[in-house]
Every structure is written in structure tokens, then in C-alpha cells.
């Protein structure tokens, strides 16, 4: 093959290195519509778990410990970051990033044909996809995970369980940016609480909720569970 000839567009490999690994399904398979298509990726489930945990811990434990007006600032900044992240994350997952010809032509309920390397060297050859059966632009790539051509393909994101392309790139960018800002604000809050715990602990827990809990005789019960060497479970009440 002449290196000065017209470049050939090959698909992204489903796993491993890019050396001569093209999408060659053993049987006809369906294309994924978006990030909600089954099966969900493990990274997607981990991401939603982390988001839920940080929301509960941040808004339910750490931020209420801050004195006023820092608590109001933390609520505002963290709340905006978490809401923006939730909206853009849902948009990036829900949008179909497929090439316009794919979205207009095919039904996702119909399986794609099996790719035969004996007939064509690559899935996309001379700007024509032999699986989607459409002519594509130079920036289009056929994703081996979503099993369809992606417009302005950037990468396949496991956290979104969806491809990132021209249709949802800015939603993906804002998702990453808002997550970074939200985590930074929470880290600053935790660092402030850690320092104040040793320098001025009286400034913490000044919210009215703590005063009401302490004044109405509410008992807080903490349970700790341990296992002895013989396998017996013990529950400690403190």
C-alpha cells in the first residue's frame, strides 16, 4: 500500500491495541441508540453511585457544619455545580451522536450485516461505511461499541456509556467541567472543616438544626458491627 495514497478510514477497535483489529461481529448485531441502551457499563453505574454519595455527604454532612455565611456560599456553588452536572450528564447520555445519514436512514431495531474482511479491508473505506451503507465525512468513524457511524467522532466514553461526537461534545465538556468544580468546592469545604476542628471547633455546628437536635433531647444511636475470629457477628451500641 502506498503511504502517499488516499488515507483509509478504519474503525476504532472494541478492545486492545489498534493494530489490525477491526470490528468483525460473529453475528449480526444491533446498534446502540444512546447511553441508556442495555447493557449498562460498570463505569456508568459507578459514576452515578459516586454522584449520589457525594450529594448526600456534601449537602447532608459537611456543608451544614460550616458557619454562616460560608454555608450559604457552599450551598449555592455546590448546588449549581451539581445541578448543571446532572442536566448536562443526562443530555450527553441521551443524545444520539450518530452521523446524520445514519439517524435519517436506519432503524435501530434492524441488525447490521456482518462485516466481511475478505470483501473490504476496513469498515470505512474511501469515505463509505460498508456496515451503515452510507457515505461519510472524513471526521466520521464507525464505533465498534455503539456499532454505528459517529459524526465528528471524539471517543467512546465508558462513564456515559455513549460515544462523544459533534452532537453531544459540548454537553460532555460541561459535564466534566461541572464535576471538577463540584469536587473542588467539596474538597475546600472538607479542608476548612478539618482546620477549624483543631483551631476553632466552636465555630462548627452553628446551624439551627444542630441546636434543635441538642435541645429537644434527641438521642443519636451509632451501631458498629464486628466479626470475631470464630465467625460470630457482634453489634456494638454507642
CSV table of C-alpha atoms in Angstrom, one decimal:
chain,number,residue,atom,x,y,z
A,1,UNK,CA,0.0,0.0,0.0
A,2,UNK,CA,1.4,3.4,-0.9
A,3,UNK,CA,1.8,5.7,2.0
A,4,UNK,CA,1.1,8.6,-0.4
A,5,UNK,CA,-2.2,7.3,-1.5
A,6,UNK,CA,-5.6,8.3,-0.2
A,7,UNK,CA,-5.9,7.6,3.5
A,8,UNK,CA,-8.2,4.8,4.6
A,9,UNK,CA,-10.7,5.3,7.4
A,10,UNK,CA,-10.7,2.4,9.8
A,11,UNK,CA,-12.9,1.8,12.7
A,12,UNK,CA,-12.0,2.1,16.4
A,13,UNK,CA,-11.1,-1.3,17.9
A,14,UNK,CA,-13.5,-2.6,20.6
A,15,UNK,CA,-10.6,-3.6,22.8
A,16,UNK,CA,-6.8,-3.9,22.9
A,17,UNK,CA,-4.4,-2.1,20.6
A,18,UNK,CA,-5.4,-0.6,17.2
A,19,UNK,CA,-3.1,-3.0,15.3
A,20,UNK,CA,-5.2,-4.5,12.6
A,21,UNK,CA,-8.2,-5.0,14.9
A,22,UNK,CA,-11.4,-4.1,13.1
A,23,UNK,CA,-15.0,-4.6,14.2
A,24,UNK,CA,-15.9,-8.1,13.0
A,25,UNK,CA,-19.0,-9.3,14.8
A,26,UNK,CA,-19.6,-13.0,14.8
A,27,UNK,CA,-23.3,-12.4,14.2
A,28,UNK,CA,-25.5,-9.5,13.1
A,29,UNK,CA,-25.8,-7.1,16.0
A,30,UNK,CA,-28.0,-4.1,16.8
A,31,UNK,CA,-26.7,-0.5,17.1
A,32,UNK,CA,-26.9,1.3,20.4
A,33,UNK,CA,-29.2,4.4,20.3
A,34,UNK,CA,-27.6,6.2,23.2
A,35,UNK,CA,-26.1,5.7,26.7
A,36,UNK,CA,-29.3,4.3,28.1
A,37,UNK,CA,-29.1,1.2,25.8
A,38,UNK,CA,-28.5,-2.1,27.5
A,39,UNK,CA,-26.3,-3.4,28.8
A,40,UNK,CA,-25.1,-0.5,31.1
A,41,UNK,CA,-21.3,-0.2,31.5
A,42,UNK,CA,-19.9,-0.8,35.0
A,43,UNK,CA,-18.2,2.7,34.9
A,44,UNK,CA,-21.7,4.2,34.3
A,45,UNK,CA,-23.1,2.6,37.5
A,46,UNK,CA,-20.0,3.6,39.5
A,47,UNK,CA,-20.3,7.2,38.3
A,48,UNK,CA,-24.0,7.5,39.4
A,49,UNK,CA,-23.1,5.9,42.7
A,50,UNK,CA,-20.3,8.4,43.3
A,51,UNK,CA,-22.6,11.3,42.3
A,52,UNK,CA,-25.3,10.2,44.8
A,53,UNK,CA,-22.8,9.6,47.6
A,54,UNK,CA,-21.1,13.0,47.2
A,55,UNK,CA,-24.5,14.7,47.1
A,56,UNK,CA,-25.7,13.1,50.3
A,57,UNK,CA,-22.4,13.5,52.1
A,58,UNK,CA,-21.8,17.1,50.9
A,59,UNK,CA,-25.3,18.5,51.4
A,60,UNK,CA,-26.2,16.4,54.4
A,61,UNK,CA,-23.0,16.3,56.5
A,62,UNK,CA,-20.2,18.6,55.5
A,63,UNK,CA,-21.9,21.8,54.3
A,64,UNK,CA,-24.3,22.1,57.4
A,65,UNK,CA,-21.2,22.1,59.6
A,66,UNK,CA,-20.0,25.4,58.1
A,67,UNK,CA,-20.8,28.7,59.9
A,68,UNK,CA,-22.8,31.4,58.2
A,69,UNK,CA,-22.3,32.9,55.6
A,70,UNK,CA,-19.9,30.2,54.4
A,71,UNK,CA,-22.6,27.6,54.5
A,72,UNK,CA,-24.8,29.7,52.1
A,73,UNK,CA,-21.9,30.2,49.7
A,74,UNK,CA,-21.1,26.5,49.7
A,75,UNK,CA,-24.8,25.5,49.2
A,76,UNK,CA,-25.0,27.9,46.2
A,77,UNK,CA,-21.7,26.9,44.5
A,78,UNK,CA,-22.1,23.2,45.1
A,79,UNK,CA,-25.8,23.2,44.2
A,80,UNK,CA,-25.2,25.0,40.9
A,81,UNK,CA,-22.3,22.6,40.0
A,82,UNK,CA,-24.3,19.5,40.9
A,83,UNK,CA,-27.5,20.7,39.0
A,84,UNK,CA,-25.5,21.7,35.9
A,85,UNK,CA,-23.7,18.4,36.0
A,86,UNK,CA,-26.9,16.4,36.3
A,87,UNK,CA,-28.6,18.2,33.4
A,88,UNK,CA,-25.6,18.1,31.0
A,89,UNK,CA,-24.8,14.5,32.0
A,90,UNK,CA,-28.3,13.4,31.2
A,91,UNK,CA,-28.2,15.3,27.9
A,92,UNK,CA,-24.8,13.8,26.9
A,93,UNK,CA,-26.1,10.3,27.7
A,94,UNK,CA,-29.5,10.7,26.0
A,95,UNK,CA,-28.3,12.4,22.7
A,96,UNK,CA,-27.8,10.1,19.7
A,97,UNK,CA,-24.3,11.1,18.4
A,98,UNK,CA,-24.7,9.1,15.2
A,99,UNK,CA,-23.9,10.6,11.8
A,100,UNK,CA,-26.9,12.4,10.2
A,101,UNK,CA,-27.2,9.8,7.4
A,102,UNK,CA,-27.4,7.0,10.0
A,103,UNK,CA,-30.1,8.8,12.0
A,104,UNK,CA,-32.2,9.6,8.9
A,105,UNK,CA,-31.8,6.2,7.2
A,106,UNK,CA,-31.8,3.3,9.5
A,107,UNK,CA,-33.9,1.8,12.2
A,108,UNK,CA,-32.1,0.7,15.3
A,109,UNK,CA,-34.4,-2.3,15.6
A,110,UNK,CA,-32.8,-3.8,12.4
A,111,UNK,CA,-29.4,-5.6,12.9
A,112,UNK,CA,-26.4,-4.5,10.9
A,113,UNK,CA,-24.9,-7.0,8.5
A,114,UNK,CA,-21.7,-9.0,9.4
A,115,UNK,CA,-18.6,-7.3,8.2
A,116,UNK,CA,-16.5,-9.5,5.8
A,117,UNK,CA,-12.9,-8.5,5.6
A,118,UNK,CA,-12.5,-10.7,2.6
A,119,UNK,CA,-14.6,-8.2,0.6
A,120,UNK,CA,-13.4,-5.0,2.1
A,121,UNK,CA,-10.2,-4.2,4.1
A,122,UNK,CA,-11.9,-1.8,6.6
A,123,UNK,CA,-15.4,-0.9,7.8
A,124,UNK,CA,-15.0,2.6,6.3
A,125,UNK,CA,-13.2,2.5,3.0
A,126,UNK,CA,-12.8,5.6,0.8
A,127,UNK,CA,-15.3,7.5,2.9
A,128,UNK,CA,-18.0,4.8,2.6
A,129,UNK,CA,-19.2,2.7,5.6
A,130,UNK,CA,-20.0,-0.8,4.5
A,131,UNK,CA,-21.9,-1.6,7.7
A,132,UNK,CA,-24.1,1.5,7.8
A,133,UNK,CA,-24.1,1.6,4.0
A,134,UNK,CA,-23.7,5.4,3.8
A,135,UNK,CA,-21.1,7.9,2.5
A,136,UNK,CA,-19.4,9.7,5.4
A,137,UNK,CA,-17.2,12.7,6.0
A,138,UNK,CA,-13.5,12.4,6.9
A,139,UNK,CA,-14.2,13.1,10.6
A,140,UNK,CA,-16.7,10.2,10.9
A,141,UNK,CA,-15.7,7.0,12.5
A,142,UNK,CA,-17.6,3.7,13.0
A,143,UNK,CA,-17.6,2.9,16.7
A,144,UNK,CA,-17.2,-0.8,17.4
A,145,UNK,CA,-19.1,-0.5,20.8
A,146,UNK,CA,-22.1,1.5,19.6
A,147,UNK,CA,-21.9,-0.2,16.2
A,148,UNK,CA,-22.7,2.8,14.1
A,149,UNK,CA,-21.0,5.8,12.4
A,150,UNK,CA,-20.4,8.8,14.8
A,151,UNK,CA,-20.4,12.3,13.5
A,152,UNK,CA,-17.1,14.2,14.4
A,153,UNK,CA,-16.1,11.2,16.5
A,154,UNK,CA,-14.0,12.1,19.6
A,155,UNK,CA,-14.1,8.9,21.7
A,156,UNK,CA,-16.4,6.4,23.3
A,157,UNK,CA,-16.9,7.3,26.9
A,158,UNK,CA,-17.5,4.4,29.3
A,159,UNK,CA,-18.7,6.8,32.0
A,160,UNK,CA,-21.6,7.9,29.7
A,161,UNK,CA,-21.9,4.5,28.1
A,162,UNK,CA,-22.2,6.6,24.9
A,163,UNK,CA,-20.0,8.0,22.1
A,164,UNK,CA,-18.8,11.6,22.3
A,165,UNK,CA,-19.1,13.4,19.0
A,166,UNK,CA,-20.3,16.6,17.4
A,167,UNK,CA,-23.9,16.2,18.6
A,168,UNK,CA,-23.0,16.0,22.4
A,169,UNK,CA,-19.4,17.1,22.7
A,170,UNK,CA,-20.2,20.4,24.5
A,171,UNK,CA,-22.6,18.7,26.9
A,172,UNK,CA,-19.8,16.2,27.7
A,173,UNK,CA,-17.3,19.1,28.2
A,174,UNK,CA,-19.7,20.9,30.6
A,175,UNK,CA,-20.3,17.6,32.4
A,176,UNK,CA,-16.6,17.2,33.1
A,177,UNK,CA,-16.1,20.9,34.0
A,178,UNK,CA,-19.0,21.0,36.4
A,179,UNK,CA,-17.9,17.7,38.1
A,180,UNK,CA,-14.4,19.1,38.5
A,181,UNK,CA,-15.8,22.3,40.1
A,182,UNK,CA,-18.2,20.5,42.3
A,183,UNK,CA,-15.4,18.2,43.6
A,184,UNK,CA,-13.1,21.1,44.2
A,185,UNK,CA,-15.7,23.0,46.2
A,186,UNK,CA,-16.4,19.9,48.4
A,187,UNK,CA,-12.6,19.4,49.0
A,188,UNK,CA,-12.3,23.0,50.1
A,189,UNK,CA,-15.2,22.6,52.4
A,190,UNK,CA,-13.7,19.4,54.0
A,191,UNK,CA,-10.3,21.1,54.3
A,192,UNK,CA,-11.9,24.1,56.0
A,193,UNK,CA,-13.8,21.9,58.5
A,194,UNK,CA,-10.6,19.9,59.2
A,195,UNK,CA,-8.6,23.0,60.0
A,196,UNK,CA,-11.4,24.6,62.1
A,197,UNK,CA,-11.8,21.4,64.0
A,198,UNK,CA,-8.4,21.9,65.6
A,199,UNK,CA,-8.3,25.7,65.6
A,200,UNK,CA,-11.8,26.8,66.5
A,201,UNK,CA,-14.2,23.9,66.9
A,202,UNK,CA,-16.9,26.1,68.4
A,203,UNK,CA,-17.4,27.8,65.0
A,204,UNK,CA,-18.7,24.5,63.6
A,205,UNK,CA,-22.2,23.1,64.0
A,206,UNK,CA,-23.7,26.6,64.4
A,207,UNK,CA,-26.7,25.8,62.2
A,208,UNK,CA,-30.1,25.9,63.9
A,209,UNK,CA,-30.7,22.2,63.0
A,210,UNK,CA,-27.9,21.2,65.4
A,211,UNK,CA,-29.3,23.4,68.2
A,212,UNK,CA,-32.8,21.9,67.8
A,213,UNK,CA,-31.4,18.4,67.9
A,214,UNK,CA,-29.3,19.0,71.0
A,215,UNK,CA,-32.1,20.9,72.9
A,216,UNK,CA,-35.1,18.6,72.3
A,217,UNK,CA,-33.4,15.6,74.0
A,218,UNK,CA,-32.9,13.7,70.7
A,219,UNK,CA,-30.7,10.6,71.1
A,220,UNK,CA,-28.3,9.7,68.4
A,221,UNK,CA,-27.5,6.0,68.2
A,222,UNK,CA,-24.5,4.6,66.4
A,223,UNK,CA,-24.2,1.0,65.5
A,224,UNK,CA,-20.9,-0.7,64.8
A,225,UNK,CA,-20.6,-4.2,63.6
A,226,UNK,CA,-17.7,-6.6,64.1
A,227,UNK,CA,-16.8,-10.2,63.4
A,228,UNK,CA,-14.9,-12.4,65.9
A,229,UNK,CA,-12.4,-15.0,64.9
A,230,UNK,CA,-15.0,-17.8,65.2
A,231,UNK,CA,-17.3,-16.1,62.8
A,232,UNK,CA,-19.7,-14.6,65.4
A,233,UNK,CA,-21.2,-11.3,64.5
A,234,UNK,CA,-21.2,-8.6,67.2
A,235,UNK,CA,-23.2,-5.4,67.2
A,236,UNK,CA,-22.0,-2.6,69.5
A,237,UNK,CA,-24.3,0.2,70.6
A,238,UNK,CA,-22.8,3.5,71.4
